[in-house]
Short mmCIF file of C-alpha atoms in Angstrom, two decimals:
data_model
loop_
_atom_site.label_atom_id
_atom_site.label_comp_id
_atom_site.label_asym_id
_atom_site.label_seq_id
_atom_site.Cartn_x
_atom_site.Cartn_y
_atom_site.Cartn_z
CA MET A 1 5.16 12.57 -2.58
CA ASN A 2 4.40 9.93 0.06
CA ALA A 3 6.48 6.83 -0.04
CA ARG A 4 2.57 5.30 -0.29
CA LEU A 5 1.82 6.64 -3.48
CA ILE A 6 4.72 5.69 -4.71
CA LYS A 7 4.20 2.37 -3.81
CA ALA A 8 0.59 2.63 -4.91
CA TRP A 9 1.82 3.53 -8.27
CA GLN A 10 4.13 0.67 -8.64
CA ASP A 11 1.18 -1.10 -7.87
CA LEU A 12 -1.28 -0.16 -10.46
CA HIS A 13 1.48 -0.35 -12.98
CA SER A 14 1.87 -4.37 -11.99
CA SER A 15 -1.96 -4.88 -11.89
CA TYR A 16 -4.21 -6.34 -14.99
CA TYR A 17 -6.90 -3.36 -14.12
CA PHE A 18 -5.14 -0.12 -14.59
CA ILE A 19 -4.78 0.18 -18.03
CA PRO A 20 -7.80 -1.84 -19.27
CA GLY A 21 -9.68 0.50 -16.84
CA LEU A 22 -8.55 3.59 -18.86
CA MET A 23 -9.00 1.84 -22.19
CA ALA A 24 -12.30 1.30 -21.18
CA LEU A 25 -13.02 4.95 -19.84
CA GLY A 26 -11.67 5.64 -23.01
CA ALA A 27 -14.17 3.51 -24.99
CA CYS A 28 -16.99 5.34 -23.02
CA VAL A 29 -15.87 9.05 -23.88
CA LEU A 30 -15.55 7.83 -27.64
CA ALA A 31 -19.02 6.22 -27.82
CA TYR A 32 -20.30 9.44 -26.39
CA ILE A 33 -18.46 11.35 -28.87
CA THR A 34 -19.48 9.05 -32.24
CA SER A 35 -23.08 9.18 -31.41
CA HIS A 36 -22.86 12.47 -30.89
CA ILE A 37 -21.62 13.22 -34.41
CA ASP A 38 -24.27 10.79 -35.85
CA GLN A 39 -26.98 13.04 -33.60
CA SER A 40 -25.08 15.96 -35.46
CA LEU A 41 -24.88 14.92 -39.38
CA GLU A 42 -27.67 14.96 -41.66
CA ILE A 43 -28.48 11.54 -43.17
CA GLU A 44 -27.35 12.63 -46.21
CA LEU A 45 -24.23 12.89 -45.39
CA THR A 46 -23.67 9.77 -44.25
CA LYS A 47 -25.03 7.88 -46.95
CA ASN A 48 -21.63 9.26 -48.65
CA LEU A 49 -19.69 5.89 -46.73
CA GLY A 50 -20.92 3.90 -49.26
CA PHE A 51 -19.90 0.57 -48.71
CA PHE A 52 -19.99 1.03 -44.46
CA TYR A 53 -23.47 2.88 -45.04
CA THR A 54 -25.93 0.62 -42.82
CA ASN A 55 -29.83 1.61 -44.15
CA THR A 56 -31.72 0.26 -41.24
CA ALA A 57 -31.53 -0.15 -37.64
CA GLU A 58 -31.69 -3.94 -37.64
CA SER A 59 -28.71 -4.15 -39.54
CA ALA A 60 -26.94 -2.04 -37.37
CA ARG A 61 -28.32 -3.47 -34.14
CA VAL A 62 -26.99 -7.07 -35.59
CA ILE A 63 -23.47 -6.00 -36.39
CA LEU A 64 -23.08 -4.59 -32.98
CA SER A 65 -24.52 -7.57 -31.02
CA THR A 66 -22.43 -10.25 -32.77
CA ILE A 67 -19.29 -7.81 -32.13
CA ALA A 68 -20.12 -7.08 -28.58
CA GLY A 69 -20.60 -10.73 -27.55
CA SER A 70 -17.37 -12.27 -29.76
CA MET A 71 -15.44 -9.49 -27.99
CA ILE A 72 -16.24 -10.56 -24.60
CA SER A 73 -15.99 -14.22 -25.65
CA VAL A 74 -12.39 -13.47 -26.91
CA ALA A 75 -11.56 -11.24 -23.98
CA ALA A 76 -12.39 -14.30 -21.48
CA VAL A 77 -10.09 -16.53 -23.75
CA THR A 78 -7.57 -14.14 -23.42
CA PHE A 79 -7.88 -14.07 -19.82
CA SER A 80 -7.36 -17.99 -19.08
CA ILE A 81 -4.54 -18.22 -21.51
CA THR A 82 -2.77 -15.57 -19.64
CA MET A 83 -3.63 -17.06 -16.67
CA VAL A 84 -2.09 -20.42 -17.87
CA ALA A 85 0.96 -18.82 -19.01
CA VAL A 86 1.87 -16.81 -15.94
CA THR A 87 1.28 -20.49 -13.55
CA SER A 88 3.34 -22.17 -15.68
CA ALA A 89 6.24 -19.26 -15.72
CA ALA A 90 5.67 -19.49 -11.99
CA GLY A 91 5.85 -23.03 -11.52
CA GLN A 92 8.87 -23.60 -13.69
CA TYR A 93 10.82 -20.35 -13.41
CA GLY A 94 9.89 -19.49 -10.00
CA PRO A 95 6.67 -17.58 -8.34
CA ARG A 96 9.00 -14.23 -7.86
CA LEU A 97 8.80 -13.70 -11.58
CA ILE A 98 4.71 -13.48 -11.66
CA GLY A 99 5.29 -9.39 -11.10
CA ASN A 100 7.07 -9.52 -14.48
CA PHE A 101 4.31 -11.06 -16.46
CA MET A 102 1.72 -8.96 -14.67
CA ARG A 103 3.67 -6.12 -15.61
CA ASP A 104 3.86 -6.74 -19.40
CA ARG A 105 2.10 -4.33 -21.68
CA GLY A 106 1.38 -6.84 -24.07
CA ASN A 107 -0.96 -8.51 -22.08
CA GLN A 108 -2.70 -5.47 -20.25
CA PHE A 109 -3.40 -3.58 -23.80
CA THR A 110 -4.50 -6.84 -25.42
CA LEU A 111 -6.81 -7.28 -22.47
CA GLY A 112 -8.06 -3.86 -22.43
CA MET A 113 -8.42 -3.70 -26.42
CA PHE A 114 -11.56 -6.43 -26.10
CA THR A 115 -12.83 -5.07 -23.06
CA SER A 116 -12.92 -1.48 -24.47
CA THR A 117 -14.21 -2.69 -27.89
CA PHE A 118 -17.52 -4.67 -26.04
CA ILE A 119 -17.86 -1.62 -23.97
CA TYR A 120 -18.14 0.48 -26.96
CA CYS A 121 -20.54 -1.52 -28.81
CA LEU A 122 -22.63 -1.88 -25.97
CA LEU A 123 -23.26 1.59 -25.76
CA ILE A 124 -23.66 2.44 -29.37
CA LEU A 125 -26.39 -0.27 -29.55
CA ARG A 126 -28.31 1.36 -26.56
CA VAL A 127 -28.56 4.56 -29.08
CA VAL A 128 -29.60 2.57 -32.20
CA ARG A 129 -33.49 3.03 -32.23
CA THR A 130 -36.15 1.28 -34.62
CA GLY A 131 -39.29 3.83 -36.11
CA ALA A 132 -42.40 3.21 -34.42
CA GLY A 133 -44.05 3.24 -38.16
CA ASP A 134 -48.00 3.99 -38.83
CA GLY A 135 -47.14 7.80 -38.83
CA GLY A 136 -45.70 7.91 -35.40
CA ASP A 137 -43.09 10.38 -34.29
CA ILE A 138 -40.28 7.73 -33.55
CA VAL A 139 -38.02 7.44 -36.47
CA ASP A 140 -35.03 5.24 -37.30
CA PHE A 141 -31.78 6.10 -36.16
CA VAL A 142 -28.81 4.38 -37.39
CA PRO A 143 -25.23 5.48 -35.71
CA ASN A 144 -23.10 5.25 -39.40
CA VAL A 145 -20.39 6.74 -37.91
CA SER A 146 -20.50 4.93 -34.63
CA LEU A 147 -20.87 1.37 -36.29
CA LEU A 148 -17.70 2.19 -38.82
CA VAL A 149 -15.97 3.13 -35.57
CA GLY A 150 -16.58 -0.08 -34.14
CA ILE A 151 -15.67 -2.01 -37.31
CA GLY A 152 -12.67 -0.26 -37.05
CA LEU A 153 -12.04 -1.61 -33.22
CA THR A 154 -13.19 -5.07 -34.25
CA LEU A 155 -10.31 -4.95 -36.93
CA LEU A 156 -7.82 -3.76 -34.64
CA SER A 157 -8.68 -6.07 -32.11
CA VAL A 158 -8.25 -9.14 -34.59
CA ALA A 159 -4.68 -7.51 -35.06
CA VAL A 160 -3.81 -7.71 -31.33
CA MET A 161 -5.24 -11.10 -31.12
CA ILE A 162 -2.94 -11.94 -33.97
CA PHE A 163 -0.11 -9.93 -31.80
CA PHE A 164 -1.11 -11.62 -28.50
CA ILE A 165 -1.19 -15.27 -30.12
CA HIS A 166 2.89 -14.31 -30.84
CA HIS A 167 3.29 -12.62 -27.70
CA ILE A 168 2.49 -15.65 -25.19
CA PRO A 169 5.35 -18.23 -26.76
CA GLU A 170 7.84 -15.08 -26.68
CA THR A 171 6.95 -14.39 -23.61
CA LEU A 172 7.32 -18.12 -21.99
CA ASN A 173 10.78 -18.45 -23.61
CA VAL A 174 13.53 -18.48 -20.98
CA GLY A 175 15.87 -16.66 -23.01
CA ASN A 176 13.62 -13.77 -22.92
CA ILE A 177 12.95 -14.26 -19.36
CA THR A 178 16.16 -14.00 -18.36
CA GLY A 179 17.24 -11.10 -20.78
CA ASN A 180 14.34 -8.88 -19.07
CA VAL A 181 15.58 -9.35 -15.86
CA GLY A 182 19.30 -9.29 -16.87
CA ARG A 183 18.50 -6.15 -18.72
CA GLN A 184 16.67 -4.27 -15.76
CA LEU A 185 19.21 -5.32 -13.05
CA ARG A 186 21.95 -3.57 -15.24
CA ARG A 187 19.70 -0.61 -15.77
CA ASP A 188 19.10 -0.44 -11.94
CA LEU A 189 22.70 -0.87 -10.90
CA GLU A 190 23.94 2.19 -13.65
CA MET A 191 21.56 4.04 -11.91
CA LEU A 192 22.76 3.94 -8.39
CA TYR A 193 26.50 3.60 -9.69
CA PRO A 194 26.34 5.90 -12.58
CA GLU A 195 29.95 6.66 -14.90
CA GLY A 196 31.77 9.78 -14.42
CA LEU A 197 29.88 10.71 -11.19
CA GLY A 198 32.74 12.93 -10.14
CA GLU A 199 34.30 13.84 -7.33
CA GLY A 200 33.59 16.48 -4.44
CA PRO A 201 35.58 18.84 -2.03
CA GLN A 202 38.05 16.92 -0.31
CA ASN A 203 37.87 16.44 3.45
CA ASP A 204 34.41 17.62 3.09
CA ASP A 205 33.03 14.73 5.30
CA PRO A 206 30.76 15.72 8.22
CA ASP A 207 32.19 15.28 12.27
CA THR A 208 29.73 12.59 13.35
CA SER A 209 31.56 11.82 16.40
CA ALA A 210 28.99 13.67 18.18
CA LEU A 211 25.87 11.59 17.00
CA GLU A 212 25.33 9.04 20.33
CA PRO A 213 22.82 6.45 19.38
CA GLU A 214 21.22 7.24 22.96
CA SER A 215 20.80 10.68 22.13
CA ALA A 216 18.96 10.03 18.67
CA ILE A 217 15.22 10.53 17.98
CA GLN A 218 14.22 6.73 16.99
CA ILE A 219 11.58 7.04 14.23
CA LYS A 220 9.02 3.14 14.69
CA ALA A 221 7.30 1.48 12.47
CA ARG A 222 3.43 1.26 13.40
CA ALA A 223 3.08 -1.94 10.79
CA GLU A 224 5.25 -4.63 9.70
CA GLY A 225 6.20 -6.20 6.05
CA TYR A 226 8.83 -5.62 3.79
CA ILE A 227 9.79 -2.18 2.54
CA GLN A 228 8.62 -1.73 -0.78
CA ALA A 229 9.74 2.09 -1.26
CA VAL A 230 11.65 4.94 0.11
CA ASN A 231 11.03 8.33 -0.85
CA ASP A 232 14.70 9.67 -0.58
CA ASP A 233 13.92 13.47 -2.09
CA ALA A 234 11.33 13.87 0.96
CA LEU A 235 13.70 12.40 3.22
CA MET A 236 16.34 14.56 2.17
CA ALA A 237 13.84 17.51 2.42
CA LEU A 238 12.87 17.10 5.68
CA ALA A 239 16.45 16.48 6.96
CA LYS A 240 17.11 19.98 5.13
CA LYS A 241 14.25 21.43 6.83
CA HIS A 242 15.17 20.49 10.44
CA ASN A 243 19.07 20.58 10.05
CA ALA A 244 19.12 17.06 11.26
CA VAL A 245 20.95 13.75 10.28
CA VAL A 246 19.38 11.18 9.70
CA SER A 247 20.47 6.89 9.64
CA MET A 248 18.46 5.23 7.55
CA GLU A 249 18.41 1.51 9.69
CA TYR A 250 16.32 -0.47 6.52
CA ARG A 251 16.70 -0.33 2.63
CA PRO A 252 14.00 -1.64 0.41
CA GLY A 253 13.53 -5.20 0.48
CA ASP A 254 14.52 -5.62 4.31
CA PHE A 255 11.50 -6.87 6.68
CA VAL A 256 10.31 -4.45 9.19
CA THR A 257 8.53 -5.64 12.30
CA LYS A 258 5.75 -3.53 14.27
CA GLY A 259 7.88 -1.46 16.79
CA ASN A 260 11.40 -1.56 14.96
CA SER A 261 13.29 1.66 14.44
CA LEU A 262 13.00 2.37 10.66
CA MET A 263 15.90 5.69 11.29
CA SER A 264 17.88 7.33 13.60
CA VAL A 265 17.47 11.34 13.80
CA TRP A 266 19.48 13.76 15.01
CA THR A 267 18.99 17.42 15.45
CA GLU A 268 19.79 20.00 17.85
CA ALA A 269 15.68 20.99 17.85
CA ASP A 270 12.94 19.19 19.60
CA ILE A 271 10.85 17.98 16.46
CA ASP A 272 6.88 17.49 16.92
CA GLU A 273 4.65 14.60 16.08
CA THR A 274 4.09 16.01 12.61
CA ALA A 275 7.44 15.75 11.38
CA ILE A 276 7.90 12.59 12.97
CA THR A 277 4.88 11.04 11.04
CA LYS A 278 6.25 12.62 7.92
CA PHE A 279 9.70 11.19 8.69
CA ARG A 280 7.71 7.31 8.66
CA ASN A 281 5.71 8.52 5.66
CA GLY A 282 9.32 8.30 3.57
CA PHE A 283 8.58 4.30 4.05
CA ALA A 284 6.30 2.25 2.39
CA MET A 285 5.49 -1.55 3.22
CA GLY A 286 3.37 -4.74 1.95
CA GLN A 287 3.51 -8.11 1.99
CA GLU A 288 6.21 -9.29 -0.37
CA ARG A 289 9.49 -7.90 -1.86
CA THR A 290 9.12 -5.88 -5.24
CA ALA A 291 11.75 -5.05 -7.79
CA HIS A 292 11.31 -1.33 -7.01
CA GLN A 293 14.50 0.02 -5.62
CA ASN A 294 15.51 -3.14 -5.05
CA VAL A 295 18.31 -4.60 -7.58
CA LEU A 296 18.96 -7.29 -5.04
CA PHE A 297 15.80 -8.55 -5.76
CA LEU A 298 16.42 -8.60 -9.62
CA ALA A 299 19.71 -10.44 -8.61
CA ASP A 300 17.74 -13.12 -6.62
CA GLU A 301 15.59 -13.81 -9.68
CA LEU A 302 18.21 -14.73 -11.36
CA VAL A 303 19.77 -16.93 -8.83
CA GLU A 304 16.43 -18.40 -8.74
CA ILE A 305 16.10 -19.36 -12.26
CA LEU A 306 19.57 -20.69 -12.45
CA ALA A 307 19.04 -22.96 -9.49
CA ARG A 308 15.97 -24.34 -11.07
CA ALA A 309 17.53 -24.98 -14.27
CA LEU A 310 20.27 -27.17 -12.28
CA SER A 311 18.36 -29.09 -10.72
CA PRO A 312 18.16 -32.66 -11.17
CA GLY A 313 14.47 -32.45 -12.24
CA ILE A 314 14.89 -29.67 -15.30
CA ASN A 315 18.77 -30.09 -15.68
CA ASP A 316 19.31 -26.90 -18.37
CA PRO A 317 22.78 -26.16 -17.64
CA PHE A 318 22.27 -23.67 -21.09
CA THR A 319 19.84 -21.32 -18.85
CA ALA A 320 21.90 -21.38 -16.38
CA ILE A 321 25.26 -20.27 -18.01
CA ASN A 322 22.49 -17.56 -19.45
CA CYS A 323 21.69 -16.54 -16.21
CA ILE A 324 25.46 -16.04 -15.28
CA ASN A 325 26.32 -14.09 -18.62
CA TRP A 326 23.59 -11.67 -17.60
CA PHE A 327 25.83 -11.28 -14.17
CA HIS A 328 28.46 -10.65 -16.09
CA SER A 329 26.83 -7.82 -17.69
CA ALA A 330 25.77 -6.63 -14.29
CA VAL A 331 29.33 -7.07 -12.51
CA LYS A 332 30.75 -4.91 -15.39
CA ALA A 333 27.98 -2.27 -14.57
CA VAL A 334 29.05 -1.83 -11.32
CA MET A 335 33.13 -1.38 -12.04
CA ARG A 336 32.45 1.19 -14.85
CA GLY A 337 30.60 3.35 -12.28
CA THR A 338 31.73 5.46 -9.30
CA PRO A 339 30.71 4.78 -6.15
CA PRO A 340 28.64 7.87 -4.46
#
């Protein structure tokens, strides 16, 4: 996989349009299925819905219009509250924490729930028909099953709204913020330095004395920015294919300018421009540092929260102590691990 695809996948996860977009697409599919069920069922069968049965198209239109209008209004308020929360947290705890709030699944799901309910009701509203009367060919069509699903989505949206009202204050709690960053830092360190990794065979280090810098093929960057993703598996596969030794000059989080050497490659055989492009595609760059493959970025987030907590304007030593406790957890994870 190209490293740019890894970066694109990370960007999708930290966006407010990916999950809501998938849920909106699901609402379109659900509207098609339920409307097809309504058109296939006999009218007498739909009367068995009892309390949820609607006998006039005008009543169904009013219910769907009310749901659609209220859902889009609640979605707008939800988005406004989320932006205020993100702005407040960025100003108090540091702008590098914005990505953490953007990746919050609760906020993404809440926005997606309201927008998908709105889209569903809007699509069902289109199939509601009022009869022509006076012997006309067009008769009333009331999608009772679709209307029942719309009411169910509305009740679920109300439950999601209650969850969201509880979730936002929890998200802004500094203890939860430092805890989320600290746990992610510890997990990433445990992946880099796992316990019980085992020992390799002795005296198995390759002879690198003949690898002179002048004989290396320099893979240079064609763009500039922060390295956000490195496809380790693809680079290892290319090194094996060309029987090459690869020295990476930069790691995720480093800033690279155009023309800088991303890596040095030593191989007995010449490699063509296609192979050089594949080596270069093992790196993906962007305009900012991210937490993906970069444990130092997570450590910097804790340092920033700690430094702001000790500033004279805030003077919150307990938050600073909380950050130090999570650093303690991260250091223990490193000490328990085995250096690869």
